[in-house]
PDB file of C-alpha atoms in Angstrom:
ATOM      1  CA  MET A 267      66.570 157.474  68.061  1.00 39.00           C
ATOM      2  CA  ALA A 268      67.804 159.988  65.024  1.00 38.00           C
ATOM      3  CA  ALA A 269      67.048 159.244  61.468  1.00 42.00           C
ATOM      4  CA  ARG A 270      67.508 160.822  58.080  1.00 39.00           C
ATOM      5  CA  ILE A 271      66.424 159.578  55.290  1.00 39.00           C
ATOM      6  CA  GLY A 272      66.783 160.758  51.283  1.00 36.00           C
ATOM      7  CA  PRO A 273      64.872 160.554  48.103  1.00 36.00           C
ATOM      8  CA  MET A 274      67.524 157.915  46.854  1.00 36.00           C
ATOM      9  CA  ALA A 275      69.420 156.645  50.076  1.00 39.00           C
ATOM     10  CA  GLY A 276      69.527 157.837  53.909  1.00 40.00           C
ATOM     11  CA  LEU A 277      71.252 157.292  57.202  1.00 42.00           C
ATOM     12  CA  LEU A 278      69.505 156.066  59.939  1.00 45.00           C
ATOM     13  CA  CYS A 279      70.526 156.428  63.335  1.00 44.00           C
ATOM     14  CA  VAL A 280      69.013 153.417  66.037  1.00 44.00           C
ATOM     15  CA  ARG A 281      69.129 152.368  69.341  1.00 44.00           C
ATOM     16  CA  TRP A 282      68.583 149.249  70.664  1.00 43.00           C
ATOM     17  CA  TRP A 283      65.904 148.782  73.488  1.00 47.00           C
ATOM     18  CA  SER A 284      64.281 146.677  75.272  1.00 47.00           C
ATOM     19  CA  THR A 285      60.157 145.678  75.178  1.00 50.00           C
ATOM     20  CA  ALA A 286      59.369 147.252  78.223  1.00 54.00           C
ATOM     21  CA  GLN A 287      61.875 150.273  77.782  1.00 52.00           C
ATOM     22  CA  LEU A 288      60.317 151.223  75.149  1.00 50.00           C
ATOM     23  CA  ALA A 289      56.400 151.260  75.794  1.00 55.00           C
ATOM     24  CA  ALA A 290      57.784 153.050  79.040  1.00 58.00           C
ATOM     25  CA  ARG A 291      59.378 155.661  77.026  1.00 54.00           C
ATOM     26  CA  GLY A 292      57.221 158.756  76.870  1.00 52.00           C
ATOM     27  CA  GLY A 293      59.255 160.850  73.695  1.00 49.00           C
ATOM     28  CA  PRO A 294      60.122 159.673  70.325  1.00 46.00           C
ATOM     29  CA  LEU A 295      63.258 157.623  70.014  1.00 48.00           C
ATOM     30  CA  VAL A 296      63.835 158.313  65.924  1.00 47.00           C
ATOM     31  CA  ALA A 297      63.606 160.926  64.298  1.00 41.00           C
ATOM     32  CA  CYS A 298      64.023 160.793  59.718  1.00 45.00           C
ATOM     33  CA  ARG A 299      64.396 163.829  58.051  1.00 39.00           C
ATOM     34  CA  ARG A 300      64.449 164.170  54.064  1.00 39.00           C
ATOM     35  CA  TRP A 301      67.486 165.547  52.035  1.00 36.00           C
ATOM     36  CA  THR A 302      64.971 168.353  50.902  1.00 34.00           C
ATOM     37  CA  SER A 303      64.476 172.221  51.283  1.00 35.00           C
ATOM     38  CA  SER A 304      61.692 171.083  54.358  1.00 39.00           C
ATOM     39  CA  SER A 305      63.428 171.106  57.863  1.00 39.00           C
ATOM     40  CA  THR A 306      60.386 168.545  59.265  1.00 42.00           C
ATOM     41  CA  ASP A 307      61.077 165.658  60.636  1.00 41.00           C
ATOM     42  CA  SER A 308      58.745 162.853  61.234  1.00 55.00           C
ATOM     43  CA  VAL A 309      59.831 160.770  63.999  1.00 62.00           C
ATOM     44  CA  TYR A 310      59.207 156.956  65.407  1.00 72.00           C
ATOM     45  CA  ASP A 311      59.697 154.978  67.730  1.00 80.00           C
ATOM     46  CA  VAL A 312      60.236 151.810  66.359  1.00 85.00           C
ATOM     47  CA  VAL A 313      62.238 150.634  63.117  1.00 85.00           C
ATOM     48  CA  VAL A 314      61.147 147.048  61.700  1.00 92.00           C
ATOM     49  CA  SER A 315      63.593 146.248  58.782  1.00 90.00           C
ATOM     50  CA  GLY A 316      61.964 143.635  56.388  1.00 92.00           C
ATOM     51  CA  GLY A 317      58.015 143.470  55.202  1.00 94.00           C
ATOM     52  CA  GLY A 318      57.174 139.656  54.861  1.00 94.00           C
ATOM     53  CA  MET A 319      55.003 137.786  56.433  1.00 96.00           C
ATOM     54  CA  VAL A 320      57.253 137.838  59.964  1.00 96.00           C
ATOM     55  CA  GLY A 321      58.245 141.633  60.134  1.00 96.00           C
ATOM     56  CA  SER A 322      54.674 143.060  58.902  1.00 97.00           C
ATOM     57  CA  ALA A 323      53.161 140.952  61.900  1.00 97.00           C
ATOM     58  CA  MET A 324      55.297 142.299  64.324  1.00 96.00           C
ATOM     59  CA  ALA A 325      54.667 146.124  62.793  1.00 96.00           C
ATOM     60  CA  CYS A 326      51.003 145.720  62.477  1.00 97.00           C
ATOM     61  CA  ALA A 327      51.271 143.785  66.622  1.00 97.00           C
ATOM     62  CA  LEU A 328      52.595 146.932  67.904  1.00 96.00           C
ATOM     63  CA  GLY A 329      50.603 149.479  65.939  1.00 96.00           C
ATOM     64  CA  HIS A 330      47.717 147.892  67.173  1.00 96.00           C
ATOM     65  CA  ASP A 331      49.232 147.393  71.018  1.00 95.00           C
ATOM     66  CA  ILE A 332      47.312 149.692  73.623  1.00 93.00           C
ATOM     67  CA  HIS A 333      50.807 150.616  75.283  1.00 92.00           C
ATOM     68  CA  PHE A 334      52.146 151.557  71.961  1.00 91.00           C
ATOM     69  CA  HIS A 335      48.952 153.714  71.248  1.00 89.00           C
ATOM     70  CA  ASP A 336      51.042 157.232  71.323  1.00 89.00           C
ATOM     71  CA  LYS A 337      54.174 155.053  69.475  1.00 89.00           C
ATOM     72  CA  LYS A 338      55.505 155.873  65.521  1.00 85.00           C
ATOM     73  CA  ILE A 339      56.620 153.077  64.076  1.00 91.00           C
ATOM     74  CA  LEU A 340      58.390 152.756  60.640  1.00 88.00           C
ATOM     75  CA  LEU A 341      58.352 149.295  58.724  1.00 94.00           C
ATOM     76  CA  LEU A 342      61.035 148.681  56.059  1.00 92.00           C
ATOM     77  CA  GLU A 343      60.093 146.670  52.560  1.00 94.00           C
ATOM     78  CA  ALA A 344      62.746 146.002  49.765  1.00 91.00           C
ATOM     79  CA  GLY A 345      59.940 145.309  47.355  1.00 92.00           C
ATOM     80  CA  PRO A 346      56.752 147.363  45.719  1.00 91.00           C
ATOM     81  CA  LYS A 347      53.316 147.167  47.859  1.00 90.00           C
ATOM     82  CA  LYS A 348      51.527 144.167  46.599  1.00 86.00           C
ATOM     83  CA  THR A 349      47.835 143.605  46.180  1.00 85.00           C
ATOM     84  CA  LEU A 350      45.061 140.899  46.048  1.00 85.00           C
ATOM     85  CA  GLU A 351      42.160 142.396  44.570  1.00 80.00           C
ATOM     86  CA  LYS A 352      40.364 139.118  44.522  1.00 84.00           C
ATOM     87  CA  LEU A 353      40.944 135.317  45.067  1.00 87.00           C
ATOM     88  CA  SER A 354      42.542 132.933  42.284  1.00 88.00           C
ATOM     89  CA  GLU A 355      40.494 130.083  41.416  1.00 88.00           C
ATOM     90  CA  THR A 356      43.717 128.013  41.430  1.00 91.00           C
ATOM     91  CA  TYR A 357      44.988 127.474  45.237  1.00 92.00           C
ATOM     92  CA  SER A 358      48.625 128.865  44.976  1.00 92.00           C
ATOM     93  CA  ASN A 359      51.615 126.261  46.522  1.00 93.00           C
ATOM     94  CA  ARG A 360      53.105 128.595  48.338  1.00 95.00           C
ATOM     95  CA  VAL A 361      51.819 128.404  51.423  1.00 96.00           C
ATOM     96  CA  SER A 362      52.618 128.171  55.403  1.00 96.00           C
ATOM     97  CA  SER A 363      51.724 126.112  58.148  1.00 94.00           C
ATOM     98  CA  ILE A 364      49.917 128.459  60.928  1.00 95.00           C
ATOM     99  CA  SER A 365      50.322 127.397  64.849  1.00 92.00           C
ATOM    100  CA  LEU A 366      47.782 128.103  66.242  1.00 91.00           C
ATOM    101  CA  GLY A 367      49.972 130.638  69.004  1.00 93.00           C
ATOM    102  CA  SER A 368      50.175 132.312  64.990  1.00 96.00           C
ATOM    103  CA  THR A 369      46.584 132.149  65.524  1.00 96.00           C
ATOM    104  CA  THR A 370      46.501 134.131  68.172  1.00 96.00           C
ATOM    105  CA  LEU A 371      48.710 136.685  67.395  1.00 96.00           C
ATOM    106  CA  LEU A 372      47.211 137.588  64.404  1.00 98.00           C
ATOM    107  CA  SER A 373      43.538 137.646  65.602  1.00 97.00           C
ATOM    108  CA  SER A 374      45.022 139.870  67.846  1.00 96.00           C
ATOM    109  CA  PHE A 375      45.209 142.554  65.710  1.00 97.00           C
ATOM    110  CA  GLY A 376      42.076 141.835  63.388  1.00 97.00           C
ATOM    111  CA  ALA A 377      43.868 139.903  60.737  1.00 98.00           C
ATOM    112  CA  TRP A 378      42.872 136.519  61.742  1.00 97.00           C
ATOM    113  CA  ASP A 379      38.842 136.754  60.772  1.00 97.00           C
ATOM    114  CA  HIS A 380      40.192 138.564  57.479  1.00 96.00           C
ATOM    115  CA  ILE A 381      42.354 135.204  57.099  1.00 97.00           C
ATOM    116  CA  CYS A 382      38.918 133.430  57.947  1.00 96.00           C
ATOM    117  CA  ASN A 383      36.461 135.182  55.265  1.00 95.00           C
ATOM    118  CA  MET A 384      39.078 134.562  52.409  1.00 95.00           C
ATOM    119  CA  ARG A 385      39.797 130.912  52.975  1.00 95.00           C
ATOM    120  CA  CYS A 386      42.325 128.674  55.371  1.00 95.00           C
ATOM    121  CA  LYS A 387      42.827 124.976  56.299  1.00 94.00           C
ATOM    122  CA  ALA A 388      43.037 123.294  59.000  1.00 92.00           C
ATOM    123  CA  PHE A 389      44.530 120.077  59.914  1.00 89.00           C
ATOM    124  CA  ARG A 390      44.414 117.491  62.741  1.00 85.00           C
ATOM    125  CA  ARG A 391      47.501 115.617  61.478  1.00 84.00           C
ATOM    126  CA  MET A 392      51.098 115.792  60.200  1.00 83.00           C
ATOM    127  CA  GLN A 393      53.957 113.393  59.240  1.00 85.00           C
ATOM    128  CA  VAL A 394      57.748 114.563  58.809  1.00 87.00           C
ATOM    129  CA  TRP A 395      60.367 111.565  57.310  1.00 88.00           C
ATOM    130  CA  ASP A 396      64.057 111.096  55.714  1.00 85.00           C
ATOM    131  CA  SER A 397      64.125 110.352  52.538  1.00 84.00           C
ATOM    132  CA  CYS A 398      67.859 108.515  52.771  1.00 88.00           C
ATOM    133  CA  SER A 399      65.582 106.865  55.657  1.00 86.00           C
ATOM    134  CA  GLU A 400      63.249 104.782  57.064  1.00 85.00           C
ATOM    135  CA  ALA A 401      63.190 107.784  59.969  1.00 87.00           C
ATOM    136  CA  LEU A 402      59.642 109.603  60.779  1.00 87.00           C
ATOM    137  CA  ILE A 403      57.892 110.886  63.389  1.00 87.00           C
ATOM    138  CA  MET A 404      53.967 111.825  63.278  1.00 85.00           C
ATOM    139  CA  PHE A 405      51.785 114.272  64.890  1.00 80.00           C
ATOM    140  CA  ASP A 406      47.915 113.756  65.139  1.00 76.00           C
ATOM    141  CA  LYS A 407      44.860 114.919  67.521  1.00 65.00           C
ATOM    142  CA  ASP A 408      42.184 113.040  66.401  1.00 66.00           C
ATOM    143  CA  ASN A 409      39.417 113.847  67.633  1.00 66.00           C
ATOM    144  CA  LEU A 410      40.753 117.122  68.930  1.00 66.00           C
ATOM    145  CA  ASP A 411      40.860 120.585  68.439  1.00 77.00           C
ATOM    146  CA  ASP A 412      42.906 121.679  64.820  1.00 84.00           C
ATOM    147  CA  MET A 413      46.478 120.991  65.395  1.00 86.00           C
ATOM    148  CA  GLY A 414      46.692 123.785  63.065  1.00 91.00           C
ATOM    149  CA  TYR A 415      45.733 125.213  59.643  1.00 95.00           C
ATOM    150  CA  ILE A 416      47.512 125.641  56.022  1.00 96.00           C
ATOM    151  CA  VAL A 417      46.836 129.128  54.679  1.00 97.00           C
ATOM    152  CA  GLU A 418      48.435 131.262  51.064  1.00 97.00           C
ATOM    153  CA  ASN A 419      51.410 133.437  52.321  1.00 96.00           C
ATOM    154  CA  ASP A 420      49.407 135.984  49.833  1.00 95.00           C
ATOM    155  CA  VAL A 421      46.417 135.688  51.758  1.00 96.00           C
ATOM    156  CA  ILE A 422      48.136 136.259  55.210  1.00 97.00           C
ATOM    157  CA  MET A 423      50.309 139.548  53.683  1.00 96.00           C
ATOM    158  CA  HIS A 424      46.844 140.701  52.205  1.00 96.00           C
ATOM    159  CA  ALA A 425      45.074 140.227  55.677  1.00 97.00           C
ATOM    160  CA  ILE A 426      47.911 141.869  57.280  1.00 97.00           C
ATOM    161  CA  THR A 427      48.120 144.443  54.649  1.00 96.00           C
ATOM    162  CA  LYS A 428      44.432 145.647  55.273  1.00 95.00           C
ATOM    163  CA  GLN A 429      45.085 145.823  58.918  1.00 97.00           C
ATOM    164  CA  LEU A 430      48.983 147.577  58.629  1.00 97.00           C
ATOM    165  CA  GLU A 431      46.111 149.875  56.681  1.00 96.00           C
ATOM    166  CA  ALA A 432      44.109 150.925  59.782  1.00 96.00           C
ATOM    167  CA  VAL A 433      46.415 151.857  61.966  1.00 96.00           C
ATOM    168  CA  ALA A 434      48.014 153.748  59.269  1.00 95.00           C
ATOM    169  CA  ASP A 435      48.826 156.831  61.988  1.00 93.00           C
ATOM    170  CA  ARG A 436      51.015 155.010  63.645  1.00 92.00           C
ATOM    171  CA  VAL A 437      52.428 152.475  61.156  1.00 95.00           C
ATOM    172  CA  LYS A 438      54.446 153.995  58.046  1.00 92.00           C
ATOM    173  CA  VAL A 439      55.388 151.543  55.345  1.00 94.00           C
ATOM    174  CA  LEU A 440      58.271 152.610  53.125  1.00 90.00           C
ATOM    175  CA  TYR A 441      58.589 150.239  50.608  1.00 93.00           C
ATOM    176  CA  GLU A 442      61.227 149.760  47.873  1.00 92.00           C
ATOM    177  CA  SER A 443      63.590 150.715  50.972  1.00 88.00           C
ATOM    178  CA  LYS A 444      65.911 148.619  52.659  1.00 82.00           C
ATOM    179  CA  ALA A 445      69.475 149.077  54.812  1.00 76.00           C
ATOM    180  CA  VAL A 446      72.314 148.899  53.172  1.00 78.00           C
ATOM    181  CA  GLY A 447      74.848 149.388  55.720  1.00 75.00           C
ATOM    182  CA  TYR A 448      75.223 150.578  59.340  1.00 72.00           C
ATOM    183  CA  ALA A 449      78.016 151.834  62.097  1.00 69.00           C
ATOM    184  CA  TRP A 450      77.686 151.048  65.313  1.00 73.00           C
ATOM    185  CA  PRO A 451      77.667 154.280  67.944  1.00 70.00           C
ATOM    186  CA  GLY A 452      81.076 155.317  69.350  1.00 69.00           C
ATOM    187  CA  PRO A 453      81.922 154.759  73.442  1.00 68.00           C
ATOM    188  CA  PHE A 454      79.653 156.199  75.285  1.00 62.00           C
ATOM    189  CA  SER A 455      82.806 158.161  78.053  1.00 56.00           C
ATOM    190  CA  LEU A 456      82.837 160.080  74.445  1.00 61.00           C
ATOM    191  CA  ALA A 457      80.987 163.309  74.723  1.00 56.00           C
ATOM    192  CA  ASP A 458      80.848 163.816  71.240  1.00 61.00           C
ATOM    193  CA  SER A 459      80.305 160.529  70.515  1.00 60.00           C
ATOM    194  CA  SER A 460      76.715 159.753  69.293  1.00 61.00           C
ATOM    195  CA  PRO A 461      74.148 157.338  70.817  1.00 62.00           C
ATOM    196  CA  TRP A 462      72.774 155.541  67.683  1.00 62.00           C
ATOM    197  CA  VAL A 463      73.005 153.232  65.557  1.00 62.00           C
ATOM    198  CA  HIS A 464      73.756 154.369  62.391  1.00 65.00           C
ATOM    199  CA  ILE A 465      71.734 152.350  59.451  1.00 64.00           C
ATOM    200  CA  THR A 466      72.341 153.479  55.521  1.00 70.00           C
ATOM    201  CA  LEU A 467      68.835 153.280  53.196  1.00 70.00           C
ATOM    202  CA  ASP A 468      68.661 152.580  49.881  1.00 75.00           C
ATOM    203  CA  TRP A 469      65.294 153.986  49.452  1.00 74.00           C
ATOM    204  CA  CYS A 470      64.040 154.791  46.053  1.00 68.00           C
TER     205      CYS A 470
END
Protein backbone atom coordinates (compact mmCIF):
# COMPACT_ATOMS: atom_id res chain seq x y z
CA MET A 1 0.00 0.00 0.00
CA ALA A 2 1.13 3.57 -0.49
CA ALA A 3 -0.26 6.71 1.10
CA ARG A 4 0.28 10.43 1.36
CA ILE A 5 -1.42 12.35 4.15
CA GLY A 6 -1.46 16.15 4.40
CA PRO A 7 -2.03 18.27 7.53
CA MET A 8 -5.67 19.06 6.61
CA ALA A 9 -6.44 16.47 3.96
CA GLY A 10 -4.50 13.80 2.16
CA LEU A 11 -4.52 10.79 -0.09
CA LEU A 12 -4.26 7.32 1.33
CA CYS A 13 -3.77 4.32 -0.93
CA VAL A 14 -4.85 0.92 0.30
CA ARG A 15 -4.69 -2.54 -1.19
CA TRP A 16 -6.88 -5.34 0.15
CA TRP A 17 -5.22 -8.50 1.52
CA SER A 18 -6.48 -11.57 3.37
CA THR A 19 -5.26 -12.06 6.96
CA ALA A 20 -3.02 -14.93 5.87
CA GLN A 21 -1.50 -12.90 3.03
CA LEU A 22 -0.95 -9.94 5.33
CA ALA A 23 0.73 -11.93 8.09
CA ALA A 24 2.98 -13.72 5.59
CA ARG A 25 3.99 -10.62 3.65
CA GLY A 26 7.44 -9.37 4.54
CA GLY A 27 7.42 -5.80 3.25
CA PRO A 28 5.31 -2.78 4.18
CA LEU A 29 1.89 -2.36 2.60
CA VAL A 30 1.19 1.34 3.28
CA ALA A 31 3.45 4.35 3.01
CA CYS A 32 2.30 7.69 4.47
CA ARG A 33 3.94 11.00 3.71
CA ARG A 34 3.03 14.44 5.03
CA TRP A 35 2.87 17.20 2.44
CA THR A 36 5.74 19.12 4.05
CA SER A 37 9.34 19.84 3.22
CA SER A 38 10.27 16.43 4.67
CA SER A 39 10.41 13.51 2.27
CA THR A 40 10.47 10.87 5.02
CA ASP A 41 7.85 8.16 4.58
CA SER A 42 5.94 6.42 7.34
CA VAL A 43 4.91 2.93 6.29
CA TYR A 44 1.91 0.90 7.50
CA ASP A 45 0.76 -2.64 6.89
CA VAL A 46 -2.83 -2.24 8.14
CA VAL A 47 -5.22 0.73 8.20
CA VAL A 48 -8.30 0.54 10.46
CA SER A 49 -10.95 3.20 9.77
CA GLY A 50 -12.97 4.00 12.88
CA GLY A 51 -11.62 4.13 16.42
CA GLY A 52 -14.71 3.11 18.36
CA MET A 53 -14.83 -0.01 20.49
CA VAL A 54 -14.74 -2.38 17.51
CA GLY A 55 -12.06 -0.60 15.47
CA SER A 56 -9.87 0.08 18.51
CA ALA A 57 -10.18 -3.52 19.68
CA MET A 58 -9.21 -4.78 16.23
CA ALA A 59 -6.16 -2.50 16.00
CA CYS A 60 -5.14 -3.42 19.55
CA ALA A 61 -5.54 -7.15 18.92
CA LEU A 62 -3.38 -6.93 15.80
CA GLY A 63 -0.80 -4.83 17.64
CA HIS A 64 -0.47 -7.50 20.34
CA ASP A 65 -0.60 -10.46 17.92
CA ILE A 66 2.72 -12.27 17.60
CA HIS A 67 2.13 -12.74 13.87
CA PHE A 68 2.05 -8.95 13.44
CA HIS A 69 5.05 -8.16 15.64
CA ASP A 70 6.93 -6.66 12.69
CA LYS A 71 3.92 -4.87 11.16
CA LYS A 72 2.83 -1.25 11.54
CA ILE A 73 -0.84 -0.37 11.98
CA LEU A 74 -2.69 2.92 11.53
CA LEU A 75 -5.99 3.58 13.34
CA LEU A 76 -8.14 6.48 12.12
CA GLU A 77 -10.56 8.05 14.62
CA ALA A 78 -12.83 11.00 13.76
CA GLY A 79 -13.12 12.28 17.33
CA PRO A 80 -10.55 13.59 19.80
CA LYS A 81 -8.77 11.32 22.25
CA LYS A 82 -10.89 10.59 25.32
CA THR A 83 -9.45 9.99 28.75
CA LEU A 84 -11.03 8.58 31.90
CA GLU A 85 -9.15 9.98 34.87
CA LYS A 86 -11.34 8.25 37.44
CA LEU A 87 -14.65 6.44 37.60
CA SER A 88 -17.74 8.46 38.39
CA GLU A 89 -19.80 7.30 41.34
CA THR A 90 -22.79 7.38 38.99
CA TYR A 91 -22.97 4.58 36.46
CA SER A 92 -23.16 5.62 32.80
CA ASN A 93 -26.27 4.53 30.89
CA ARG A 94 -24.15 3.84 27.80
CA VAL A 95 -23.22 0.21 28.32
CA SER A 96 -22.50 -2.91 26.28
CA SER A 97 -23.32 -6.55 26.84
CA ILE A 98 -20.01 -8.41 26.57
CA SER A 99 -20.20 -12.08 25.63
CA LEU A 100 -17.72 -14.68 26.83
CA GLY A 101 -16.21 -14.69 23.34
CA SER A 102 -15.61 -10.95 23.59
CA THR A 103 -13.99 -11.33 27.00
CA THR A 104 -11.61 -13.84 25.43
CA LEU A 105 -10.68 -11.29 22.77
CA LEU A 106 -10.22 -8.50 25.31
CA SER A 107 -8.15 -10.83 27.50
CA SER A 108 -5.87 -11.69 24.58
CA PHE A 109 -4.37 -8.21 24.62
CA GLY A 110 -4.74 -7.40 28.33
CA ALA A 111 -7.77 -5.09 28.28
CA TRP A 112 -10.08 -7.38 30.26
CA ASP A 113 -7.86 -7.17 33.36
CA HIS A 114 -8.24 -3.38 33.33
CA ILE A 115 -12.02 -3.72 33.01
CA CYS A 116 -12.24 -6.15 35.93
CA ASN A 117 -10.11 -3.81 38.05
CA MET A 118 -12.50 -0.95 37.28
CA ARG A 119 -16.07 -2.29 37.23
CA CYS A 120 -18.33 -4.68 35.38
CA LYS A 121 -21.33 -6.81 36.30
CA ALA A 122 -21.92 -10.42 35.31
CA PHE A 123 -25.36 -11.64 34.27
CA ARG A 124 -26.86 -15.12 34.06
CA ARG A 125 -30.27 -14.38 32.57
CA MET A 126 -31.59 -12.36 29.64
CA GLN A 127 -35.15 -11.76 28.50
CA VAL A 128 -36.11 -10.11 25.22
CA TRP A 129 -39.70 -9.15 24.46
CA ASP A 130 -41.75 -7.30 21.87
CA SER A 131 -43.63 -4.16 22.89
CA CYS A 132 -46.40 -4.87 20.36
CA SER A 133 -47.11 -8.50 21.23
CA GLU A 134 -46.72 -11.09 23.96
CA ALA A 135 -43.80 -12.76 22.19
CA LEU A 136 -40.64 -13.14 24.27
CA ILE A 137 -37.51 -15.23 24.50
CA MET A 138 -35.52 -15.98 27.63
CA PHE A 139 -31.95 -17.14 28.13
CA ASP A 140 -30.68 -18.25 31.50
CA LYS A 141 -27.75 -20.14 32.99
CA ASP A 142 -28.80 -20.67 36.59
CA ASN A 143 -26.20 -22.56 38.63
CA LEU A 144 -23.80 -22.28 35.69
CA ASP A 145 -21.04 -19.89 34.70
CA ASP A 146 -21.74 -16.28 33.83
CA MET A 147 -23.49 -15.73 30.51
CA GLY A 148 -21.76 -12.42 29.94
CA TYR A 149 -21.06 -9.01 31.44
CA ILE A 150 -22.52 -5.52 31.35
CA VAL A 151 -19.74 -2.96 31.03
CA GLU A 152 -19.85 0.81 30.59
CA ASN A 153 -18.60 1.88 27.17
CA ASP A 154 -16.21 4.43 28.69
CA VAL A 155 -14.61 1.68 30.76
CA ILE A 156 -14.16 -0.53 27.69
CA MET A 157 -12.59 2.28 25.67
CA HIS A 158 -10.30 3.28 28.55
CA ALA A 159 -9.04 -0.29 28.89
CA ILE A 160 -8.44 -0.68 25.14
CA THR A 161 -6.73 2.72 24.92
CA LYS A 162 -4.30 1.75 27.69
CA GLN A 163 -3.37 -1.38 25.78
CA LEU A 164 -3.03 0.58 22.53
CA GLU A 165 -0.51 2.80 24.29
CA ALA A 166 1.43 -0.33 25.23
CA VAL A 167 2.02 -1.06 21.52
CA ALA A 168 2.48 2.53 20.37
CA ASP A 169 5.59 1.44 18.49
CA ARG A 170 3.40 -0.70 16.20
CA VAL A 171 -0.01 1.00 16.32
CA LYS A 172 -0.35 4.70 15.50
CA VAL A 173 -3.69 6.32 16.37
CA LEU A 174 -4.56 9.34 14.25
CA TYR A 175 -7.29 11.29 16.05
CA GLU A 176 -9.63 13.83 14.40
CA SER A 177 -9.21 12.12 11.05
CA LYS A 178 -11.59 10.29 8.76
CA ALA A 179 -11.88 8.90 5.26
CA VAL A 180 -14.05 11.16 3.09
CA GLY A 181 -13.69 9.51 -0.33
CA TYR A 182 -12.06 6.72 -2.25
CA ALA A 183 -11.27 5.65 -5.81
CA TRP A 184 -10.84 2.08 -7.01
CA PRO A 185 -7.67 1.17 -8.94
CA GLY A 186 -7.70 0.71 -12.68
CA PRO A 187 -7.39 -2.66 -14.43
CA PHE A 188 -4.20 -4.53 -13.58
CA SER A 189 -3.66 -5.06 -17.30
CA LEU A 190 -2.75 -1.39 -17.68
CA ALA A 191 0.96 -0.86 -17.19
CA ASP A 192 0.50 2.64 -15.75
CA SER A 193 -2.39 1.69 -13.45
CA SER A 194 -1.89 2.00 -9.70
CA PRO A 195 -2.75 -1.25 -7.85
CA TRP A 196 -4.01 0.65 -4.80
CA VAL A 197 -7.38 1.90 -3.58
CA HIS A 198 -7.03 5.67 -3.10
CA ILE A 199 -8.70 6.98 0.07
CA THR A 200 -9.00 10.71 0.72
CA LEU A 201 -8.62 11.72 4.37
CA ASP A 202 -9.94 14.74 6.23
CA TRP A 203 -7.31 15.25 8.90
CA CYS A 204 -6.99 18.22 11.26
